[in-house]
Tab-separated table of C-alpha atoms and ligand atoms in Angstrom:
chain	number	residue	atom	x	y	z
A	12	UNK	CA	80.074	41.744	60.617
A	13	UNK	CA	82.612	42.373	57.918
A	14	UNK	CA	84.837	45.099	56.534
A	15	UNK	CA	85.127	45.723	52.829
A	16	UNK	CA	88.284	47.083	51.366
A	17	UNK	CA	91.667	46.669	49.759
A	18	UNK	CA	95.221	47.664	50.412
A	19	UNK	CA	95.790	51.394	49.948
A	20	UNK	CA	97.393	52.621	46.746
A	21	UNK	CA	100.354	54.792	47.774
A	22	UNK	CA	99.552	57.824	45.634
A	23	UNK	CA	96.110	58.875	46.872
A	24	UNK	CA	95.312	61.281	49.719
A	25	UNK	CA	93.895	59.723	52.872
A	26	UNK	CA	90.755	61.853	52.648
A	27	UNK	CA	89.880	59.865	49.541
A	28	UNK	CA	89.645	56.553	51.373
A	29	UNK	CA	86.414	54.932	52.459
A	30	UNK	CA	86.165	52.281	55.160
A	31	UNK	CA	82.886	50.342	55.242
A	32	UNK	CA	81.750	48.191	58.147
A	33	UNK	CA	78.573	46.204	57.683
A	34	UNK	CA	76.600	44.616	60.530
A	35	UNK	CA	73.680	42.231	60.175
A	36	UNK	CA	71.918	40.908	57.140
A	37	UNK	CA	72.624	40.442	53.445
A	38	UNK	CA	70.382	43.381	52.625
A	39	UNK	CA	72.763	45.602	54.564
A	40	UNK	CA	75.661	44.113	52.624
A	41	UNK	CA	73.875	45.024	49.417
A	42	UNK	CA	73.268	48.607	50.583
A	43	UNK	CA	76.929	48.864	51.583
A	44	UNK	CA	77.982	47.715	48.127
A	45	UNK	CA	75.824	50.424	46.621
A	46	UNK	CA	77.263	53.066	48.915
A	47	UNK	CA	80.746	51.898	47.933
A	48	UNK	CA	79.830	52.287	44.254
A	49	UNK	CA	78.122	55.619	44.803
A	50	UNK	CA	81.093	57.073	46.663
A	51	UNK	CA	83.544	55.563	44.151
A	52	UNK	CA	81.947	57.895	41.611
A	53	UNK	CA	82.843	60.767	43.933
A	54	UNK	CA	86.483	59.604	44.024
A	55	UNK	CA	86.542	57.490	47.210
A	56	UNK	CA	88.661	54.354	47.145
A	57	UNK	CA	87.923	51.441	49.467
A	58	UNK	CA	90.326	50.710	52.298
A	59	UNK	CA	90.504	48.091	55.018
A	60	UNK	CA	92.642	50.387	57.213
A	61	UNK	CA	90.535	52.388	59.671
A	62	UNK	CA	93.384	54.782	60.453
A	63	UNK	CA	93.845	55.840	56.844
A	64	UNK	CA	90.188	56.435	56.072
A	65	UNK	CA	88.766	59.866	55.332
A	66	UNK	CA	85.226	58.482	55.590
A	67	UNK	CA	84.006	55.639	57.777
A	68	UNK	CA	80.603	54.230	56.885
A	69	UNK	CA	78.823	51.931	59.360
A	70	UNK	CA	75.789	50.075	58.108
A	71	UNK	CA	74.047	48.899	61.249
A	72	UNK	CA	71.562	46.263	62.365
A	73	UNK	CA	69.340	46.320	65.435
A	74	UNK	CA	67.255	43.237	64.690
A	75	UNK	CA	69.073	41.376	67.450
A	76	UNK	CA	70.398	42.901	70.643
A	77	UNK	CA	73.839	41.374	70.101
A	78	UNK	CA	74.229	43.040	66.699
A	79	UNK	CA	73.250	46.411	68.192
A	80	UNK	CA	75.804	46.051	70.995
A	81	UNK	CA	78.515	45.324	68.407
A	82	UNK	CA	77.668	48.617	66.694
A	83	UNK	CA	78.098	50.582	69.948
A	84	UNK	CA	81.368	48.924	70.770
A	85	UNK	CA	82.671	49.617	67.255
A	86	UNK	CA	81.578	53.252	67.522
A	87	UNK	CA	83.425	53.535	70.843
A	88	UNK	CA	86.668	52.533	69.101
A	89	UNK	CA	86.280	55.368	66.604
A	90	UNK	CA	86.543	58.200	69.159
A	91	UNK	CA	90.351	58.109	69.392
A	92	UNK	CA	90.677	57.896	65.602
A	93	UNK	CA	88.534	60.997	65.217
A	94	UNK	CA	90.660	62.820	67.806
A	95	UNK	CA	93.781	62.019	65.784
A	96	UNK	CA	92.092	62.868	62.485
A	97	UNK	CA	89.487	65.638	63.017
A	98	UNK	CA	88.805	65.822	59.250
A	99	UNK	CA	87.469	62.246	59.333
A	100	UNK	CA	83.741	61.888	58.556
A	101	UNK	CA	81.844	59.122	60.367
A	102	UNK	CA	78.494	58.026	58.967
A	103	UNK	CA	76.052	55.653	60.653
A	104	UNK	CA	73.226	54.224	58.533
A	105	UNK	CA	70.820	51.268	58.814
A	106	UNK	CA	68.438	50.138	61.537
A	107	UNK	CA	70.248	51.627	64.563
A	108	UNK	CA	70.394	54.997	62.775
A	109	UNK	CA	66.692	54.796	61.955
A	110	UNK	CA	65.771	53.762	65.481
A	111	UNK	CA	67.813	56.394	67.342
A	112	UNK	CA	68.165	59.275	64.854
A	113	UNK	CA	69.407	62.446	66.562
A	114	UNK	CA	69.928	60.623	69.854
A	115	UNK	CA	72.855	58.861	68.212
A	116	UNK	CA	74.463	62.229	67.396
A	117	UNK	CA	73.996	63.245	71.049
A	118	UNK	CA	75.379	60.009	72.448
A	119	UNK	CA	78.437	59.953	70.147
A	120	UNK	CA	79.445	63.597	69.761
A	121	UNK	CA	82.102	62.772	67.158
A	122	UNK	CA	79.583	61.314	64.678
A	123	UNK	CA	78.946	63.431	61.568
A	124	UNK	CA	76.002	61.803	59.804
A	125	UNK	CA	73.115	59.596	60.890
A	126	UNK	CA	71.166	58.284	57.910
A	127	UNK	CA	67.876	56.375	58.206
A	128	UNK	CA	66.985	53.253	56.248
A	129	UNK	CA	65.186	55.245	53.553
A	130	UNK	CA	67.898	57.874	53.168
A	131	UNK	CA	70.939	55.891	52.057
A	132	UNK	CA	70.615	57.037	48.437
A	133	UNK	CA	71.450	60.601	49.539
A	134	UNK	CA	74.717	59.807	51.286
A	135	UNK	CA	76.980	61.448	48.683
A	136	UNK	CA	75.119	64.783	48.918
A	137	UNK	CA	74.887	64.612	52.717
A	138	UNK	CA	78.592	63.910	52.973
A	139	UNK	CA	79.398	66.879	50.779
A	140	UNK	CA	77.118	69.096	52.883
A	141	UNK	CA	78.762	67.940	56.058
A	142	UNK	CA	82.235	68.618	54.594
A	143	UNK	CA	81.437	72.032	53.137
A	144	UNK	CA	79.284	73.394	55.958
A	145	UNK	CA	80.820	71.425	58.814
A	146	UNK	CA	77.300	70.317	59.722
A	147	UNK	CA	76.310	67.288	61.796
A	148	UNK	CA	73.185	65.845	60.189
A	149	UNK	CA	70.457	63.326	61.061
A	150	UNK	CA	68.621	62.453	57.840
A	151	UNK	CA	65.547	60.238	58.397
A	152	UNK	CA	63.187	60.698	55.443
A	153	UNK	CA	59.640	59.289	55.545
A	154	UNK	CA	59.821	58.278	51.888
A	155	UNK	CA	62.646	56.547	50.035
A	156	UNK	CA	65.359	58.861	48.638
A	157	UNK	CA	65.669	57.285	45.236
A	158	UNK	CA	66.813	59.983	42.842
A	159	UNK	CA	70.468	59.011	42.660
A	160	UNK	CA	70.050	55.425	43.724
A	161	UNK	CA	67.980	53.516	41.265
A	162	UNK	CA	70.035	54.519	38.241
A	163	UNK	CA	73.382	53.976	39.839
A	164	UNK	CA	73.934	50.741	37.970
A	165	UNK	CA	72.952	52.214	34.604
A	166	UNK	CA	75.340	55.101	35.006
A	167	UNK	CA	78.271	52.950	36.050
A	168	UNK	CA	80.099	52.142	32.836
A	169	UNK	CA	81.556	48.845	34.009
A	170	UNK	CA	80.553	46.846	37.030
A	171	UNK	CA	83.023	44.375	38.361
A	172	UNK	CA	80.556	41.922	39.874
A	173	UNK	CA	81.409	39.095	42.192
A	174	UNK	CA	80.405	35.620	40.993
A	175	UNK	CA	77.382	35.799	43.301
A	176	UNK	CA	75.679	39.193	43.132
A	177	UNK	CA	72.944	40.348	45.508
A	178	UNK	CA	69.965	42.163	43.987
A	179	UNK	CA	67.347	43.701	46.262
A	180	UNK	CA	63.837	43.254	44.890
A	181	UNK	CA	61.799	44.618	47.775
A	182	UNK	CA	62.281	46.247	51.170
A	183	UNK	CA	60.262	46.478	54.352
A	184	UNK	CA	57.640	44.159	55.758
A	185	UNK	CA	53.922	44.205	56.557
A	186	UNK	CA	53.821	41.124	58.735
A	187	UNK	CA	54.478	42.525	62.207
A	188	UNK	CA	55.735	39.388	63.862
A	189	UNK	CA	55.481	40.379	67.505
A	190	UNK	CA	59.225	40.030	68.224
A	191	UNK	CA	60.441	41.915	65.171
A	192	UNK	CA	61.706	45.463	64.749
A	193	UNK	CA	61.876	45.374	60.922
A	194	UNK	CA	58.449	46.866	60.027
A	195	UNK	CA	59.206	49.697	62.455
A	196	UNK	CA	62.685	50.590	61.225
A	197	UNK	CA	62.512	49.445	57.599
A	198	UNK	CA	58.926	50.488	56.988
A	199	UNK	CA	56.164	48.790	54.978
A	200	UNK	CA	56.751	46.611	51.934
A	201	UNK	CA	57.973	48.383	48.813
A	202	UNK	CA	58.803	46.416	45.677
A	203	UNK	CA	61.121	47.571	42.923
A	204	UNK	CA	59.639	47.605	39.427
A	205	UNK	CA	60.334	44.372	37.541
A	206	UNK	CA	61.936	46.076	34.542
A	207	UNK	CA	64.451	47.771	36.808
A	208	UNK	CA	65.368	44.469	38.500
A	209	UNK	CA	65.848	42.786	35.117
A	210	UNK	CA	68.087	45.695	34.013
A	211	UNK	CA	70.210	45.380	37.116
A	212	UNK	CA	70.567	41.609	36.693
A	213	UNK	CA	71.701	42.045	33.074
A	214	UNK	CA	74.285	44.596	34.183
A	215	UNK	CA	75.729	42.429	36.942
A	216	UNK	CA	75.719	39.431	34.561
A	217	UNK	CA	77.715	41.512	32.048
A	218	UNK	CA	80.123	42.329	34.865
A	219	UNK	CA	80.785	38.622	35.533
A	220	UNK	CA	78.064	37.518	37.972
A	221	UNK	CA	76.848	33.974	37.355
A	222	UNK	CA	74.484	33.677	40.299
A	223	UNK	CA	72.116	36.244	41.737
A	224	UNK	CA	70.705	36.323	45.210
A	225	UNK	CA	67.327	38.069	45.218
A	226	UNK	CA	66.906	39.890	48.510
A	227	UNK	CA	63.941	41.148	50.480
A	228	UNK	CA	62.490	40.816	53.950
A	229	UNK	CA	59.668	38.749	52.469
A	230	UNK	CA	60.448	38.092	48.809
A	231	UNK	CA	57.418	35.956	48.113
A	232	UNK	CA	55.077	38.862	48.703
A	233	UNK	CA	56.960	40.773	45.966
A	234	UNK	CA	54.834	43.000	43.742
A	235	UNK	CA	51.790	43.608	45.936
A	236	UNK	CA	52.116	47.407	45.811
A	237	UNK	CA	53.141	47.645	42.160
A	238	UNK	CA	50.764	48.471	39.283
A	239	UNK	CA	49.168	45.259	37.992
A	240	UNK	CA	50.424	43.401	41.108
A	241	UNK	CA	53.057	41.223	39.403
A	242	UNK	CA	53.988	38.191	41.479
A	243	UNK	CA	57.323	36.837	42.638
A	244	UNK	CA	56.686	33.761	40.473
A	245	UNK	CA	56.328	36.017	37.394
A	246	UNK	CA	59.571	37.745	38.327
A	247	UNK	CA	61.410	34.410	38.525
A	248	UNK	CA	60.063	33.357	35.124
A	249	UNK	CA	61.060	36.674	33.554
A	250	UNK	CA	64.581	36.489	34.963
A	251	UNK	CA	64.969	33.012	33.457
A	252	UNK	CA	63.733	34.123	30.040
A	253	UNK	CA	65.218	37.613	29.805
A	254	UNK	CA	68.665	37.323	31.381
A	255	UNK	CA	71.741	35.125	30.966
A	256	UNK	CA	72.093	34.425	34.666
A	257	UNK	CA	72.786	30.761	35.319
A	258	UNK	CA	71.794	30.428	38.968
A	259	UNK	CA	69.121	32.120	41.063
A	260	UNK	CA	68.639	32.019	44.818
A	261	UNK	CA	66.361	34.102	46.994
A	262	UNK	CA	65.902	35.010	50.632
A	263	UNK	CA	63.919	35.471	52.827
A	264	UNK	CA	60.649	33.621	52.296
A	265	UNK	CA	57.709	33.579	54.638
A	266	UNK	CA	56.092	30.142	55.087
A	267	UNK	CA	52.576	31.603	54.939
A	268	UNK	CA	53.292	32.983	51.439
A	269	UNK	CA	54.918	29.861	50.016
A	270	UNK	CA	52.315	29.170	47.328
A	271	UNK	CA	51.927	26.079	45.159
A	272	UNK	CA	52.983	28.233	42.165
A	273	UNK	CA	56.232	29.141	43.840
A	274	UNK	CA	56.873	25.541	44.853
A	275	UNK	CA	56.254	24.507	41.224
A	276	UNK	CA	59.110	26.813	40.135
A	277	UNK	CA	61.576	24.446	41.832
A	278	UNK	CA	60.553	21.764	39.360
A	279	UNK	CA	60.188	24.043	36.312
A	280	UNK	CA	62.985	26.604	36.312
A	281	UNK	CA	66.419	25.087	35.850
A	282	UNK	CA	68.419	28.206	36.917
A	283	UNK	CA	66.569	28.238	40.255
A	284	UNK	CA	68.860	26.569	42.788
A	285	UNK	CA	67.353	23.629	44.567
A	286	UNK	CA	67.536	25.337	47.901
A	287	UNK	CA	65.142	27.227	50.147
A	288	UNK	CA	65.648	29.173	53.358
A	289	UNK	CA	62.289	29.060	55.130
A	290	UNK	CA	62.285	30.452	58.687
A	291	UNK	CA	60.025	28.430	60.968
A	292	UNK	CA	60.964	30.140	64.288
A	293	UNK	CA	59.173	27.613	66.535
A	294	UNK	CA	57.507	24.214	66.468
A	295	UNK	CA	54.730	25.005	68.938
A	296	UNK	CA	51.439	26.336	67.551
A	297	UNK	CA	50.857	28.307	70.733
A	298	UNK	CA	54.189	30.102	70.384
A	299	UNK	CA	53.715	30.616	66.632
A	300	UNK	CA	50.385	32.275	67.428
A	301	UNK	CA	51.990	34.533	70.045
A	302	UNK	CA	54.639	35.405	67.473
A	303	UNK	CA	51.905	36.286	64.939
A	304	UNK	CA	53.540	34.100	62.311
A	305	UNK	CA	50.336	33.194	60.489
A	306	UNK	CA	50.874	29.414	60.149
A	307	UNK	CA	50.872	26.304	62.288
A	308	UNK	CA	53.591	23.692	62.593
A	309	UNK	CA	51.505	21.215	60.594
A	310	UNK	CA	50.971	23.753	57.783
A	311	UNK	CA	54.729	24.358	57.697
A	312	UNK	CA	55.372	20.613	57.491
A	313	UNK	CA	52.786	20.247	54.742
A	314	UNK	CA	54.562	22.961	52.675
A	315	UNK	CA	57.897	21.161	53.124
A	316	UNK	CA	56.361	17.855	52.098
A	317	UNK	CA	54.892	19.382	48.945
A	318	UNK	CA	58.213	21.016	48.082
A	319	UNK	CA	60.046	17.719	48.516
A	320	UNK	CA	57.484	15.953	46.335
A	321	UNK	CA	58.120	18.462	43.511
A	322	UNK	CA	61.882	18.647	44.124
A	323	UNK	CA	63.178	15.708	46.211
A	324	UNK	CA	66.789	16.948	46.202
A	325	UNK	CA	65.926	20.414	47.590
A	326	UNK	CA	68.200	21.691	50.383
A	327	UNK	CA	66.547	23.464	53.301
A	328	UNK	CA	67.628	25.889	55.973
A	329	UNK	CA	65.666	27.774	58.594
A	330	UNK	CA	65.711	30.235	61.500
A	331	UNK	CA	64.648	29.198	64.989
A	332	UNK	CA	64.279	31.313	68.109
A	333	UNK	CA	64.393	29.854	71.617
A	334	UNK	CA	63.020	31.401	74.790
A	335	UNK	CA	60.176	33.464	73.352
A	336	UNK	CA	58.070	34.854	76.253
A	337	UNK	CA	55.899	32.066	77.641
A	338	UNK	CA	57.846	29.238	75.930
A	339	UNK	CA	57.483	26.181	78.171
A	340	UNK	CA	59.622	23.071	78.156
A	341	UNK	CA	56.859	21.342	76.213
A	342	UNK	CA	56.795	24.110	73.575
A	343	UNK	CA	60.550	23.790	73.221
A	344	UNK	CA	60.286	19.991	72.826
A	345	UNK	CA	57.855	20.599	69.956
A	346	UNK	CA	60.502	22.751	68.246
A	347	UNK	CA	63.068	19.948	68.639
A	348	UNK	CA	60.522	17.496	67.265
A	349	UNK	CA	59.965	19.682	64.204
A	350	UNK	CA	63.706	19.876	63.586
A	351	UNK	CA	63.922	16.123	63.830
A	352	UNK	CA	61.044	15.733	61.417
A	353	UNK	CA	62.199	18.222	58.768
A	354	UNK	CA	65.927	17.420	58.926
A	355	UNK	CA	67.117	20.840	57.790
A	356	UNK	CA	70.487	20.979	56.067
A	357	UNK	CA	71.409	24.061	58.049
A	358	UNK	CA	69.903	26.190	60.795
A	359	UNK	CA	70.360	29.699	62.186
A	360	UNK	CA	69.297	29.744	65.819
A	361	UNK	CA	69.023	32.578	68.299
A	362	UNK	CA	67.991	33.387	71.831
A	363	UNK	CA	64.968	35.659	72.070
A	364	UNK	CA	65.652	39.186	73.329
A	365	UNK	CA	63.304	42.175	73.799
A	366	UNK	CA	63.680	44.714	71.005
A	367	UNK	CA	62.430	48.293	70.965
A	368	UNK	CA	58.969	48.686	69.352
A	369	UNK	CA	58.388	44.918	69.397
A	370	UNK	CA	55.051	43.954	71.006
A	371	UNK	CA	56.580	40.891	72.629
A	372	UNK	CA	58.723	43.167	74.812
A	373	UNK	CA	55.529	43.724	76.853
A	374	UNK	CA	54.561	40.036	76.960
A	375	UNK	CA	54.560	38.337	80.379
A	376	UNK	CA	56.359	35.125	81.360
A	377	UNK	CA	59.818	36.025	80.152
A	378	UNK	CA	62.120	33.015	80.031
A	379	UNK	CA	65.226	33.185	82.230
A	380	UNK	CA	68.538	33.711	80.398
A	381	UNK	CA	69.964	30.475	81.811
A	382	UNK	CA	67.055	28.470	80.438
A	383	UNK	CA	67.353	30.146	77.034
A	384	UNK	CA	71.083	29.363	76.954
A	385	UNK	CA	70.480	25.701	77.845
A	386	UNK	CA	67.749	25.358	75.223
A	387	UNK	CA	69.928	26.948	72.557
A	388	UNK	CA	72.776	24.527	73.276
A	389	UNK	CA	70.414	21.545	73.098
A	390	UNK	CA	68.877	22.745	69.859
A	391	UNK	CA	72.227	23.502	68.255
A	392	UNK	CA	73.696	20.147	69.178
A	393	UNK	CA	70.699	18.335	67.689
A	394	UNK	CA	71.058	20.356	64.498
A	395	UNK	CA	74.844	19.832	64.381
A	396	UNK	CA	74.243	16.065	64.338
A	397	UNK	CA	71.663	16.385	61.565
A	398	UNK	CA	73.864	18.692	59.457
A	399	UNK	CA	76.921	16.464	59.784
A	400	UNK	CA	74.912	13.334	58.989
A	401	UNK	CA	73.454	14.976	55.886
A	402	UNK	CA	76.878	16.232	54.799
A	403	UNK	CA	78.320	12.721	55.252
A	404	UNK	CA	75.635	11.363	52.939
A	405	UNK	CA	77.118	13.538	50.194
A	406	UNK	CA	80.407	11.628	50.233
A	407	UNK	CA	80.831	9.718	46.956
A	408	UNK	CA	78.290	11.870	45.059
A	409	UNK	CA	79.253	14.103	42.141
A	410	UNK	CA	77.770	17.595	42.507
A	411	UNK	CA	77.547	20.659	40.301
A	412	UNK	CA	79.568	23.417	41.968
A	413	UNK	CA	79.715	27.071	40.942
A	414	UNK	CA	83.249	28.210	41.772
A	415	UNK	CA	83.247	31.469	43.759
A	416	UNK	CA	86.924	32.065	44.583
A	417	UNK	CA	89.931	30.943	46.596
A	418	UNK	CA	89.129	28.760	49.575
A	419	UNK	CA	89.563	30.181	53.073
A	420	UNK	CA	91.456	26.999	53.893
A	421	UNK	CA	94.396	28.133	51.697
A	422	UNK	CA	96.674	25.465	50.174
A	423	UNK	CA	95.815	26.663	46.689
A	424	UNK	CA	92.288	25.319	47.065
A	425	UNK	CA	89.244	26.960	45.549
A	426	UNK	CA	85.683	26.959	46.844
A	427	UNK	CA	82.190	26.984	45.473
A	428	UNK	CA	78.678	25.946	46.382
A	429	UNK	CA	76.397	23.135	45.350
A	430	UNK	CA	72.839	23.995	44.368
A	431	UNK	CA	71.879	23.029	47.921
A	432	UNK	CA	74.169	25.770	49.247
A	433	UNK	CA	76.847	23.441	50.614
A	434	UNK	CA	80.363	24.863	50.543
A	435	UNK	CA	82.840	22.610	48.736
A	436	UNK	CA	86.620	23.120	48.882
A	437	UNK	CA	88.789	21.408	46.295
A	438	UNK	CA	92.083	21.661	44.429
A	439	UNK	CA	91.806	23.789	41.312
A	440	UNK	CA	93.108	26.834	39.525
A	441	UNK	CA	91.619	30.313	39.773
A	442	UNK	CA	90.715	30.197	36.069
A	443	UNK	CA	87.754	28.067	37.204
A	444	UNK	CA	86.278	30.997	39.185
A	445	UNK	CA	82.836	31.765	37.798
A	446	UNK	CA	82.557	28.331	36.123
A	447	UNK	CA	80.240	25.464	36.945
A	448	UNK	CA	82.184	22.245	37.474
A	449	UNK	CA	81.383	18.711	38.545
A	450	UNK	CA	83.026	17.818	41.844
A	451	UNK	CA	83.214	14.420	43.500
A	452	UNK	CA	82.638	14.752	47.255
A	453	UNK	CA	85.442	13.050	49.196
A	454	UNK	CA	84.903	14.191	52.767
A	455	UNK	CA	82.362	15.885	55.025
A	456	UNK	CA	82.714	18.329	57.916
A	457	UNK	CA	80.181	20.299	59.966
A	458	UNK	CA	80.252	23.392	57.748
A	459	UNK	CA	81.749	22.278	54.455
A	460	UNK	CA	82.639	19.430	52.130
A	461	UNK	CA	85.940	18.401	50.600
A	462	UNK	CA	85.994	17.328	46.987
A	463	UNK	CA	88.003	16.704	43.845
A	464	UNK	CA	87.357	17.959	40.367
A	465	UNK	CA	85.454	15.295	38.453
A	466	UNK	CA	84.715	17.122	35.255
A	467	UNK	CA	85.045	20.523	33.660
A	468	UNK	CA	84.244	21.290	30.055
A	469	UNK	CA	85.995	24.595	29.388
B	513	SF4	S1	58.191	38.493	58.366
B	513	SF4	FE1	58.191	38.878	60.578
B	513	SF4	S2	60.297	38.422	61.192
B	513	SF4	FE2	60.343	38.720	58.966
B	513	SF4	S3	60.801	40.891	58.687
B	513	SF4	FE3	58.580	40.706	58.656
B	513	SF4	S4	57.950	41.103	60.764
B	513	SF4	FE4	60.157	40.661	60.807
């Protein structure tokens, strides 16, 4: 969860300030960025001060129960602010909005707009309608509202891009993993035309972006619904040839769609970072089948082996869920065994929880919360050992780092990432932001590395 915004300029009216709160995934962050840009064209300035905002925009996530609860608790805090400032407009978009629609307006009677996952492009017009007519609106279109969305970048004269810029290439998912709400709230797969993606990447590169993060629920099935069915591999090749971008990452990939062609890209395309996030979810074939994941543990391991043969230095991260209905101790041990075998560089792990629409909510043999909690701790401590050990192996190596900005650690340090997505903090000036530098790794921690500048050719 994060808030976007800056300190308020003193001259503007409070009704011109926009507070954005984003919950959940990187795709939501990308949508929030677009809403910020869209509303900037209507005169709204970003703020990080809730009390000064004229518009509060919440981009929500309901993929996990915890994220959904955070949304409700945040909404609860807004009631008193609305009482003090009745002119304030509160907008809720994203998965929770899609899932609950009008019910959200009923439950929180001070909300002004509820906008479904396919309606975000219309926020400026909806906001105006709500202001002029004093209407409370639930907008949940069946089809994407694209009219004022797709050309936003073209019509923005200058884009001040961060060093790493997200670019959505597709939305939705056709896979229907039994635990997942995404196909129900985000809809079926829809890919953006390749030419439009290339245009957007050129624009963000002109605005200063050096790395792009291609986003989609399942990026490697990109293009299936487009004329001529272009593939994700073709898209990667075109980005390398037709844009000046110097690093490419992508997320999320589905193991069942990780083709040999895509694996070959890691050996062929130099801008493609040597890093892959490949969610495995479980190490037991029985659980993977119940999850409807479409692969077995041995197939997953075979894909990893092939990738490491083509690109031995590749960094890997994954998602794992513990306590899926019916998960026995033996199933869980198989997940630990897979972790031990793969040796991921990083892992995102979660406890299973029933989600609305998800088929697994009706599955029998639910695992007790205490058992889930114990399994999660065991899994996370195994992974913490692996991550630290792998980070420690970096000490003494010189790595290419793309500098992203000041380090959170302060002390005048700056931070960047290696190709393998490891955060490196080191002493340096802010003129290095956006540059690739060689950094000698001097120390390793659980979540980052410490380094010193080895070489920079300005
Ligand atoms: S691949 Fe599965 S987990 Fe991922 S978004 Fe699609 S249905 Fe959800």
